[in-house]
Amino acid sequence: MAQTRVAAASVPNNLESFWLPFTPNRGFKRAPRLIVRAKDMHYYTAGGGGPVLDGTAGLWCTNAGHNRDPIVAAIAGQAEELDYSPAFQFAHPTAFELASRLAALAPGDLNRVFFCNSGSEAVDTALKIALAYHYVRGEGTRTRLIGRERGYHGVGFGGISVGGIVNNRKFFGSLLAGVDHLPATYSREHQAFTKGEPEWGAHLADELERLVTLHDASSIAAVIVEPMAGSTGVLPPPQGYLPRLRAICDRHGILLIFDEVITGFGRLGYAFAAERYGVVPDLIAFAKGVTSGAVPMGGVIASDRIYETFMRGPEHIIELFHGYTYSAHPLACAAGLATLDLYRDEKLFARAKALEPRFAEAAMTLKGLPNVLDIRTVGLAVGIDLASRAGAFGLRAYEAMERAFRDEALMIRIAGDTIALSPPLIVSEAQIGEMFEKVARVIKAVA
Ligand SMILES: Cc1ncc(COP(=O)(O)O)c(C=O)c1O
């Protein structure tokens, strides 16, 4: 296949002022990767370059593809009608409509939606609701939060405290007190090159029993996990792990929070991973795919039981002292409704499910290429572990990302020396093939 070259980006103004997030700034500013436009599965770069195939749905968020006309029209229409209205003490109708639609998508009695603006805020909101829930029902001793090693829950202090990625934690002081962690569910020895949920590892949920023995259930408010750990490099849950976690939480009155910021909205072939795994948590944190990335939005879906627990006391008093200026922002709500329509009308969750075997098969063709240590697939997501260069952790994958963009016109995501791919759910079978052919060439190039 002919290689596509992305035109070198021209540089607007200068690059000094913008401090890029989660990016090595000096390297970027020497050779910027500037995106100026996008449509469906592709980006276009400054100076007329592209198309660049989006192998990552942006940052796991543009699940319906880029610049979809109905979403663009909904945002524009909403901006003309109502740019903003306060979400404290007032509201606009679109927020109720979106909340109802989300409640209908969520499993079980998860029917109450609290809106915020990002995944990090969604996580902090879920943790705060869990703590406050125990407080208002008279069990204020339940203050301990349990996360998991290798977990990613955004960058707020709550999220990094329950998160388990060392570089996201070590620079930032003492974090939240009273947090403990379950072990990560990954073992290369037992799970390497598994398609879908590995057979080994359900017993790791029992570590929660050990933490209950250590701390006592009366001190534990909630456990938070990603059903599939995404940012650390795609770790699908072991078969039976999540039901076991649910059972232990139930036994001890501990709330179970699923961080579905990545797994929500079709990534694993269902509206929420909770459905795929047949486990209903008490709280779901969501973001990203709810608007297909078009406008920032996040939120928490709580059970009726949790919501009702707060609905007590004098009726003029606020029940939950929490919220954001931009909670349920009109533009985000309009984008969310248009996005949910697209998911429904184009059956994108079912499409992701149907494509999963083809995607996994194509991913596994990389097995045997130089430095490929493991490949893990689930839904439309894959993590590919590469061997690190001697003394330079992360360099091989960084080079791979650079080469993929410049030489193969493909956007990939990296975490350490792991490549992660998670295309928009509109990806075609041909584009899946194209994506993995490009990745194969890149892996050979960085051998
Ligand atoms: C599971 C999970 N939780 C939370 C977040 C944080 O989301 P945001 O970057 O929107 O704050 C992410 C982002 O990747 C995520 O993957």
Short mmCIF file of C-alpha atoms and ligand atoms in Angstrom, two decimals:
data_model
loop_
_atom_site.label_atom_id
_atom_site.label_comp_id
_atom_site.label_asym_id
_atom_site.label_seq_id
_atom_site.Cartn_x
_atom_site.Cartn_y
_atom_site.Cartn_z
CA MET A 1 0.00 0.00 0.00
CA ALA A 2 1.33 3.43 -0.87
CA GLN A 3 2.44 5.40 2.13
CA THR A 4 0.69 8.70 2.74
CA ARG A 5 2.79 11.59 3.96
CA VAL A 6 1.26 14.21 6.17
CA ALA A 7 2.34 17.68 5.10
CA ALA A 8 4.57 19.43 7.60
CA ALA A 9 2.44 21.65 9.79
CA SER A 10 2.81 25.38 9.37
CA VAL A 11 3.09 27.19 12.69
CA PRO A 12 0.50 29.81 13.63
CA ASN A 13 1.74 32.71 15.80
CA ASN A 14 4.19 31.02 18.09
CA LEU A 15 4.05 27.88 20.14
CA GLU A 16 5.44 29.17 23.40
CA SER A 17 2.40 30.20 25.39
CA PHE A 18 0.32 27.05 25.29
CA TRP A 19 1.48 24.55 27.96
CA LEU A 20 0.20 21.29 26.48
CA PRO A 21 -1.41 18.72 28.79
CA PHE A 22 0.03 15.20 29.07
CA THR A 23 2.53 16.06 26.32
CA PRO A 24 6.32 16.40 26.25
CA ASN A 25 6.19 20.12 25.38
CA ARG A 26 9.73 20.61 24.10
CA GLY A 27 9.55 17.73 21.64
CA PHE A 28 6.12 18.82 20.46
CA LYS A 29 7.17 22.40 19.88
CA ARG A 30 10.17 21.27 17.85
CA ALA A 31 7.91 19.26 15.53
CA PRO A 32 4.27 20.09 16.18
CA ARG A 33 1.44 17.81 15.18
CA LEU A 34 -1.26 20.33 14.37
CA ILE A 35 -4.79 19.29 13.49
CA VAL A 36 -7.04 21.88 11.85
CA ARG A 37 -10.10 19.97 10.66
CA ALA A 38 -11.83 16.62 10.97
CA LYS A 39 -14.62 14.67 9.33
CA ASP A 40 -15.95 11.21 10.17
CA MET A 41 -12.90 8.91 10.48
CA HIS A 42 -10.23 11.44 9.54
CA TYR A 43 -8.24 14.46 10.64
CA TYR A 44 -6.66 17.05 8.38
CA THR A 45 -3.46 18.85 9.30
CA ALA A 46 -2.21 22.40 8.87
CA GLY A 47 -0.96 23.25 5.39
CA GLY A 48 -3.44 21.04 3.58
CA GLY A 49 -2.20 17.72 4.98
CA GLY A 50 -4.20 14.57 5.58
CA PRO A 51 -6.39 12.65 5.69
CA VAL A 52 -5.06 11.14 8.90
CA LEU A 53 -6.99 8.05 10.01
CA ASP A 54 -8.26 8.42 13.57
CA GLY A 55 -7.27 5.19 15.29
CA THR A 56 -8.19 6.49 18.74
CA ALA A 57 -11.54 8.30 18.49
CA GLY A 58 -9.65 11.39 19.62
CA LEU A 59 -9.06 10.57 23.26
CA TRP A 60 -11.55 7.68 23.33
CA CYS A 61 -14.38 10.15 22.86
CA THR A 62 -15.50 10.73 19.25
CA ASN A 63 -17.43 7.47 19.17
CA ALA A 64 -19.87 8.67 16.50
CA GLY A 65 -17.03 10.01 14.32
CA HIS A 66 -15.98 13.60 13.79
CA ASN A 67 -18.03 16.64 12.84
CA ARG A 68 -21.21 14.69 12.33
CA ASP A 69 -23.77 17.01 10.72
CA PRO A 70 -26.65 16.43 13.20
CA ILE A 71 -24.38 17.14 16.17
CA VAL A 72 -22.95 20.27 14.57
CA ALA A 73 -26.46 21.48 13.71
CA ALA A 74 -27.73 20.79 17.23
CA ILE A 75 -24.90 22.77 18.80
CA ALA A 76 -25.39 25.68 16.41
CA GLY A 77 -29.15 25.68 16.93
CA GLN A 78 -28.81 25.63 20.70
CA ALA A 79 -26.23 28.43 20.66
CA GLU A 80 -28.70 30.63 18.78
CA GLU A 81 -31.54 29.86 21.17
CA LEU A 82 -29.99 29.66 24.63
CA ASP A 83 -26.27 30.07 25.17
CA TYR A 84 -26.34 29.59 28.92
CA SER A 85 -28.63 29.39 31.87
CA PRO A 86 -27.64 28.67 35.46
CA ALA A 87 -27.92 25.09 36.64
CA PHE A 88 -28.26 26.08 40.31
CA GLN A 89 -31.88 26.84 41.24
CA PHE A 90 -32.81 27.08 37.52
CA ALA A 91 -32.72 24.70 34.58
CA HIS A 92 -33.46 24.38 30.89
CA PRO A 93 -35.62 21.66 29.29
CA THR A 94 -32.85 20.00 27.26
CA ALA A 95 -31.08 18.94 30.45
CA PHE A 96 -34.14 16.98 31.60
CA GLU A 97 -34.52 15.40 28.18
CA LEU A 98 -30.90 14.26 28.11
CA ALA A 99 -31.06 12.96 31.68
CA SER A 100 -34.16 10.91 30.82
CA ARG A 101 -32.49 9.48 27.74
CA LEU A 102 -29.38 8.53 29.75
CA ALA A 103 -31.49 6.95 32.49
CA ALA A 104 -33.24 4.88 29.84
CA LEU A 105 -29.87 3.70 28.47
CA ALA A 106 -28.44 2.80 31.88
CA PRO A 107 -29.16 -0.60 33.44
CA GLY A 108 -31.25 -1.45 36.50
CA ASP A 109 -32.37 1.36 38.75
CA LEU A 110 -29.68 3.78 37.59
CA ASN A 111 -32.08 6.60 36.83
CA ARG A 112 -30.74 9.82 38.35
CA VAL A 113 -28.25 11.88 36.38
CA PHE A 114 -25.94 14.54 37.81
CA PHE A 115 -24.13 16.56 35.12
CA CYS A 116 -20.61 17.98 35.09
CA ASN A 117 -18.04 18.75 32.38
CA SER A 118 -15.40 16.02 32.21
CA GLY A 119 -14.46 12.56 33.30
CA SER A 120 -12.34 13.89 36.14
CA GLU A 121 -15.27 15.85 37.49
CA ALA A 122 -17.53 12.84 37.02
CA VAL A 123 -15.22 10.73 39.16
CA ASP A 124 -14.92 13.33 41.90
CA THR A 125 -18.69 13.76 41.81
CA ALA A 126 -19.26 10.01 42.17
CA LEU A 127 -16.81 9.78 45.08
CA LYS A 128 -18.46 12.74 46.81
CA ILE A 129 -21.96 11.31 46.30
CA ALA A 130 -20.76 8.01 47.80
CA LEU A 131 -19.32 9.72 50.87
CA ALA A 132 -22.32 11.99 51.34
CA TYR A 133 -24.75 9.08 50.84
CA HIS A 134 -23.30 7.25 53.82
CA TYR A 135 -23.22 10.46 55.84
CA VAL A 136 -26.86 11.37 55.30
CA ARG A 137 -28.04 7.89 56.21
CA GLY A 138 -26.10 7.96 59.45
CA GLU A 139 -23.02 5.92 58.58
CA GLY A 140 -20.54 8.78 58.48
CA THR A 141 -17.73 6.46 59.50
CA ARG A 142 -17.69 5.11 55.97
CA THR A 143 -15.07 7.43 54.53
CA ARG A 144 -12.54 5.07 52.98
CA LEU A 145 -12.38 4.85 49.18
CA ILE A 146 -10.93 1.85 47.36
CA GLY A 147 -9.45 2.15 43.87
CA ARG A 148 -7.22 -0.18 41.90
CA GLU A 149 -3.59 -0.29 40.84
CA ARG A 150 -3.17 0.82 37.22
CA GLY A 151 -6.59 2.51 37.38
CA TYR A 152 -7.11 5.89 35.68
CA HIS A 153 -9.85 8.11 37.01
CA GLY A 154 -8.83 11.49 35.67
CA VAL A 155 -6.71 14.14 37.28
CA GLY A 156 -8.71 15.65 40.12
CA PHE A 157 -7.38 14.97 43.60
CA GLY A 158 -10.09 12.35 44.15
CA GLY A 159 -9.35 10.67 40.85
CA ILE A 160 -5.59 10.52 41.30
CA SER A 161 -6.02 9.28 44.86
CA VAL A 162 -8.09 6.26 43.85
CA GLY A 163 -6.15 5.95 40.58
CA GLY A 164 -3.16 3.68 40.36
CA ILE A 165 -0.76 5.18 37.81
CA VAL A 166 2.40 6.23 39.58
CA ASN A 167 3.33 9.28 37.49
CA ASN A 168 -0.14 10.72 37.95
CA ARG A 169 0.30 10.51 41.73
CA LYS A 170 3.88 10.88 42.82
CA PHE A 171 4.30 14.60 42.10
CA PHE A 172 1.19 15.73 43.91
CA GLY A 173 1.71 15.38 47.60
CA SER A 174 -0.29 13.38 50.06
CA LEU A 175 -3.48 13.06 47.99
CA LEU A 176 -6.74 12.05 49.73
CA ALA A 177 -6.30 10.32 53.05
CA GLY A 178 -7.85 6.92 53.69
CA VAL A 179 -7.58 5.38 50.24
CA ASP A 180 -6.53 1.82 49.51
CA HIS A 181 -6.12 -0.11 46.27
CA LEU A 182 -7.03 -3.47 44.84
CA PRO A 183 -4.34 -5.15 42.76
CA ALA A 184 -4.40 -4.73 38.98
CA THR A 185 -5.99 -7.65 37.16
CA TYR A 186 -3.20 -8.14 34.62
CA SER A 187 -0.77 -11.03 34.44
CA ARG A 188 1.15 -11.50 31.21
CA GLU A 189 2.12 -14.96 32.31
CA HIS A 190 -1.51 -16.05 32.56
CA GLN A 191 -3.24 -13.84 30.01
CA ALA A 192 -0.93 -12.97 27.10
CA PHE A 193 -2.58 -12.60 23.66
CA THR A 194 -6.15 -13.02 24.91
CA LYS A 195 -9.09 -11.87 22.82
CA GLY A 196 -11.76 -10.50 25.14
CA GLU A 197 -11.96 -11.21 28.86
CA PRO A 198 -9.14 -13.45 30.13
CA GLU A 199 -10.02 -16.68 31.95
CA TRP A 200 -7.46 -16.07 34.68
CA GLY A 201 -7.91 -13.49 37.39
CA ALA A 202 -11.45 -13.53 38.88
CA HIS A 203 -9.94 -14.45 42.25
CA LEU A 204 -8.27 -11.01 42.40
CA ALA A 205 -11.68 -9.57 43.33
CA ASP A 206 -11.32 -11.41 46.63
CA GLU A 207 -8.61 -8.93 47.57
CA LEU A 208 -11.53 -6.70 48.50
CA GLU A 209 -12.38 -9.17 51.29
CA ARG A 210 -8.82 -8.80 52.52
CA LEU A 211 -9.19 -5.00 52.60
CA VAL A 212 -12.49 -5.35 54.47
CA THR A 213 -10.74 -7.54 57.02
CA LEU A 214 -7.95 -4.99 57.31
CA HIS A 215 -10.04 -1.81 57.56
CA ASP A 216 -13.50 -3.10 58.55
CA ALA A 217 -16.53 -2.55 56.35
CA SER A 218 -17.78 0.18 58.67
CA SER A 219 -14.95 2.42 57.40
CA ILE A 220 -15.38 1.78 53.66
CA ALA A 221 -17.64 3.97 51.51
CA ALA A 222 -17.04 2.78 47.97
CA VAL A 223 -14.97 0.85 45.48
CA ILE A 224 -14.29 2.43 42.10
CA VAL A 225 -13.03 0.54 39.06
CA GLU A 226 -13.02 0.94 35.32
CA PRO A 227 -14.86 -2.14 33.98
CA MET A 228 -12.06 -2.27 31.39
CA ALA A 229 -8.96 -0.32 32.40
CA GLY A 230 -8.34 1.85 29.35
CA SER A 231 -5.66 4.46 29.83
CA THR A 232 -3.17 2.07 31.39
CA GLY A 233 -3.19 0.06 28.16
CA VAL A 234 -6.52 -1.79 27.75
CA LEU A 235 -6.94 -4.42 30.47
CA PRO A 236 -10.25 -6.25 30.00
CA PRO A 237 -11.68 -7.62 33.24
CA PRO A 238 -11.09 -11.31 33.94
CA GLN A 239 -14.17 -13.46 33.42
CA GLY A 240 -16.30 -13.37 36.56
CA TYR A 241 -14.25 -10.62 38.24
CA LEU A 242 -16.86 -7.86 38.22
CA PRO A 243 -19.77 -10.03 39.49
CA ARG A 244 -17.49 -11.13 42.33
CA LEU A 245 -16.66 -7.53 43.20
CA ARG A 246 -20.39 -6.73 43.17
CA ALA A 247 -21.16 -9.62 45.53
CA ILE A 248 -18.47 -8.59 48.02
CA CYS A 249 -19.67 -4.96 47.97
CA ASP A 250 -23.23 -6.13 48.62
CA ARG A 251 -22.11 -8.32 51.49
CA HIS A 252 -20.52 -5.35 53.24
CA GLY A 253 -22.74 -2.40 52.31
CA ILE A 254 -20.01 -0.87 50.13
CA LEU A 255 -21.05 1.13 47.06
CA LEU A 256 -19.69 -0.01 43.70
CA ILE A 257 -18.78 2.74 41.24
CA PHE A 258 -18.06 1.93 37.61
CA ASP A 259 -15.93 4.55 35.89
CA GLU A 260 -17.38 4.20 32.40
CA VAL A 261 -15.77 7.33 31.00
CA ILE A 262 -14.16 5.17 28.30
CA THR A 263 -16.37 2.09 28.31
CA GLY A 264 -19.66 4.00 28.08
CA PHE A 265 -21.40 4.70 24.77
CA GLY A 266 -20.52 1.65 22.78
CA ARG A 267 -16.80 1.07 23.18
CA LEU A 268 -17.48 -2.50 24.37
CA GLY A 269 -20.53 -3.04 22.17
CA TYR A 270 -23.13 -1.87 24.69
CA ALA A 271 -24.42 1.45 25.99
CA PHE A 272 -22.46 0.70 29.17
CA ALA A 273 -20.01 -2.06 30.05
CA ALA A 274 -22.28 -2.80 33.02
CA GLU A 275 -24.62 -4.38 30.50
CA ARG A 276 -21.89 -6.45 28.84
CA TYR A 277 -20.85 -7.86 32.20
CA GLY A 278 -24.33 -8.23 33.70
CA VAL A 279 -23.35 -6.19 36.75
CA VAL A 280 -25.30 -3.15 37.92
CA PRO A 281 -23.14 -0.76 39.94
CA ASP A 282 -24.55 1.85 42.32
CA LEU A 283 -23.03 4.75 40.40
CA ILE A 284 -21.74 5.15 36.85
CA ALA A 285 -19.32 7.95 35.97
CA PHE A 286 -19.53 8.91 32.29
CA ALA A 287 -18.13 11.59 29.93
CA LYS A 288 -16.42 11.55 26.51
CA GLY A 289 -18.80 9.60 24.23
CA VAL A 290 -21.92 11.24 25.63
CA THR A 291 -21.37 14.11 23.19
CA SER A 292 -19.00 12.22 20.88
CA GLY A 293 -16.38 14.64 22.17
CA ALA A 294 -18.03 17.64 20.50
CA VAL A 295 -18.71 19.63 23.68
CA PRO A 296 -17.18 18.86 27.09
CA MET A 297 -19.62 16.96 29.28
CA GLY A 298 -19.51 14.39 32.05
CA GLY A 299 -21.85 13.07 34.66
CA VAL A 300 -22.85 10.48 37.18
CA ILE A 301 -25.83 8.15 36.96
CA ALA A 302 -26.97 7.18 40.44
CA SER A 303 -29.43 4.55 41.58
CA ASP A 304 -32.92 5.56 42.69
CA ARG A 305 -31.98 4.34 46.16
CA ILE A 306 -29.05 6.72 46.42
CA TYR A 307 -31.02 9.68 45.09
CA GLU A 308 -33.97 9.02 47.37
CA THR A 309 -31.66 8.84 50.37
CA PHE A 310 -30.78 12.50 49.83
CA MET A 311 -34.40 13.64 49.43
CA ARG A 312 -35.08 14.41 53.07
CA GLY A 313 -35.01 17.42 55.37
CA PRO A 314 -36.65 20.83 54.79
CA GLU A 315 -37.60 21.30 51.14
CA HIS A 316 -35.92 24.68 50.80
CA ILE A 317 -32.53 23.23 51.75
CA ILE A 318 -30.12 21.96 49.08
CA GLU A 319 -29.77 18.18 49.36
CA LEU A 320 -26.31 17.81 47.81
CA PHE A 321 -23.84 20.67 48.15
CA HIS A 322 -22.10 20.05 44.85
CA GLY A 323 -22.26 21.29 41.27
CA TYR A 324 -20.47 23.25 38.55
CA THR A 325 -21.21 26.54 36.79
CA TYR A 326 -21.40 24.55 33.58
CA SER A 327 -23.33 21.51 34.86
CA ALA A 328 -25.85 20.61 32.12
CA HIS A 329 -24.56 23.34 29.82
CA PRO A 330 -27.13 23.91 27.05
CA LEU A 331 -24.61 23.31 24.25
CA ALA A 332 -23.43 20.07 25.83
CA CYS A 333 -26.99 18.87 26.38
CA ALA A 334 -27.92 19.63 22.76
CA ALA A 335 -24.81 17.83 21.53
CA GLY A 336 -25.60 14.92 23.84
CA LEU A 337 -29.13 14.49 22.53
CA ALA A 338 -27.99 14.62 18.91
CA THR A 339 -25.23 12.12 19.70
CA LEU A 340 -27.61 9.68 21.38
CA ASP A 341 -29.89 9.96 18.34
CA LEU A 342 -26.97 9.02 16.09
CA TYR A 343 -26.02 6.07 18.27
CA ARG A 344 -29.62 4.86 18.13
CA ASP A 345 -30.35 5.55 14.45
CA GLU A 346 -27.07 4.11 13.17
CA LYS A 347 -27.10 1.27 15.74
CA LEU A 348 -23.50 2.08 16.56
CA PHE A 349 -23.27 0.03 19.77
CA ALA A 350 -24.47 -3.09 17.94
CA ARG A 351 -22.09 -2.22 15.14
CA ALA A 352 -19.15 -2.16 17.57
CA LYS A 353 -20.25 -5.54 18.89
CA ALA A 354 -20.53 -7.00 15.41
CA LEU A 355 -17.09 -5.67 14.42
CA GLU A 356 -15.38 -6.96 17.58
CA PRO A 357 -14.30 -10.36 16.18
CA ARG A 358 -12.92 -8.80 12.97
CA PHE A 359 -11.11 -6.13 15.01
CA ALA A 360 -9.60 -8.72 17.38
CA GLU A 361 -8.52 -10.94 14.50
CA ALA A 362 -6.84 -8.03 12.71
CA ALA A 363 -5.12 -6.96 15.95
CA MET A 364 -3.72 -10.43 16.51
CA THR A 365 -2.00 -10.36 13.11
CA LEU A 366 0.60 -8.17 14.85
CA LYS A 367 1.63 -11.12 17.05
CA GLY A 368 5.16 -12.18 16.18
CA LEU A 369 6.28 -8.74 14.98
CA PRO A 370 9.48 -7.46 16.62
CA ASN A 371 9.13 -6.42 20.29
CA VAL A 372 5.42 -7.27 20.54
CA LEU A 373 5.03 -8.74 24.04
CA ASP A 374 1.25 -8.87 24.34
CA ILE A 375 -1.94 -7.90 22.55
CA ARG A 376 -5.24 -7.50 24.42
CA THR A 377 -8.54 -6.81 22.70
CA VAL A 378 -12.07 -6.11 23.89
CA GLY A 379 -14.88 -4.39 22.04
CA LEU A 380 -13.31 -1.88 19.67
CA ALA A 381 -10.18 -1.41 21.78
CA VAL A 382 -6.75 -2.98 21.77
CA GLY A 383 -3.59 -2.60 23.81
CA ILE A 384 -0.31 -3.67 22.23
CA ASP A 385 2.67 -3.93 24.60
CA LEU A 386 6.07 -3.32 23.06
CA ALA A 387 9.39 -4.17 24.67
CA SER A 388 11.06 -1.01 26.00
CA ARG A 389 14.30 0.28 24.56
CA ALA A 390 17.18 -0.32 26.98
CA GLY A 391 17.19 2.41 29.61
CA ALA A 392 14.49 4.44 27.86
CA PHE A 393 11.03 3.41 28.99
CA GLY A 394 8.36 4.80 26.69
CA LEU A 395 10.71 5.81 23.87
CA ARG A 396 9.81 3.02 21.45
CA ALA A 397 6.08 3.76 21.65
CA TYR A 398 6.75 7.51 21.43
CA GLU A 399 8.68 6.94 18.21
CA ALA A 400 5.85 4.73 17.00
CA MET A 401 3.30 7.48 17.60
CA GLU A 402 5.46 10.01 15.76
CA ARG A 403 6.04 7.69 12.80
CA ALA A 404 2.41 6.63 12.64
CA PHE A 405 1.38 10.27 12.32
CA ARG A 406 4.06 11.47 9.92
CA ASP A 407 4.71 8.43 7.75
CA GLU A 408 1.45 6.50 7.91
CA ALA A 409 -1.15 9.23 8.44
CA LEU A 410 -2.55 7.37 11.43
CA MET A 411 -3.29 8.68 14.91
CA ILE A 412 -2.47 6.20 17.65
CA ARG A 413 -2.41 6.58 21.43
CA ILE A 414 0.45 5.51 23.66
CA ALA A 415 0.86 4.79 27.37
CA GLY A 416 4.41 3.97 28.35
CA ASP A 417 5.45 1.42 25.72
CA THR A 418 1.90 0.33 25.00
CA ILE A 419 0.05 1.33 21.85
CA ALA A 420 -3.71 1.70 22.27
CA LEU A 421 -6.22 1.80 19.44
CA SER A 422 -9.91 2.61 19.84
CA PRO A 423 -11.38 3.92 16.58
CA PRO A 424 -14.72 5.68 16.24
CA LEU A 425 -17.54 3.13 16.11
CA ILE A 426 -18.28 4.10 12.50
CA VAL A 427 -14.98 2.52 11.40
CA SER A 428 -15.34 0.26 8.35
CA GLU A 429 -13.88 -3.23 8.02
CA ALA A 430 -11.54 -1.89 5.35
CA GLN A 431 -10.36 0.86 7.70
CA ILE A 432 -9.73 -1.71 10.44
CA GLY A 433 -7.49 -3.58 8.00
CA GLU A 434 -5.78 -0.35 6.95
CA MET A 435 -5.18 0.64 10.56
CA PHE A 436 -3.46 -2.58 11.52
CA GLU A 437 -1.38 -2.65 8.31
CA LYS A 438 -0.12 0.81 9.18
CA VAL A 439 0.59 -0.21 12.78
CA ALA A 440 2.49 -3.27 11.54
CA ARG A 441 4.73 -1.11 9.38
CA VAL A 442 5.30 1.28 12.29
CA ILE A 443 6.21 -1.53 14.69
CA LYS A 444 8.75 -2.82 12.16
CA ALA A 445 10.11 0.68 11.66
CA VAL A 446 10.79 1.16 15.39
CA ALA A 447 12.30 -2.33 15.87
C1 LIG B 1 -11.72 5.91 32.97
C2 LIG B 1 -11.48 7.39 32.92
N1 LIG B 1 -11.91 8.17 33.91
C3 LIG B 1 -11.75 9.49 33.91
C4 LIG B 1 -11.10 10.10 32.86
C5 LIG B 1 -10.88 11.59 32.90
O1 LIG B 1 -11.63 12.22 31.93
P1 LIG B 1 -11.31 13.77 31.56
O2 LIG B 1 -10.00 13.75 30.85
O3 LIG B 1 -12.49 14.14 30.71
O4 LIG B 1 -11.26 14.52 32.84
C6 LIG B 1 -10.62 9.34 31.80
C7 LIG B 1 -9.93 9.97 30.67
O5 LIG B 1 -9.33 9.33 29.85
C8 LIG B 1 -10.80 7.95 31.84
O6 LIG B 1 -10.33 7.17 30.88
#
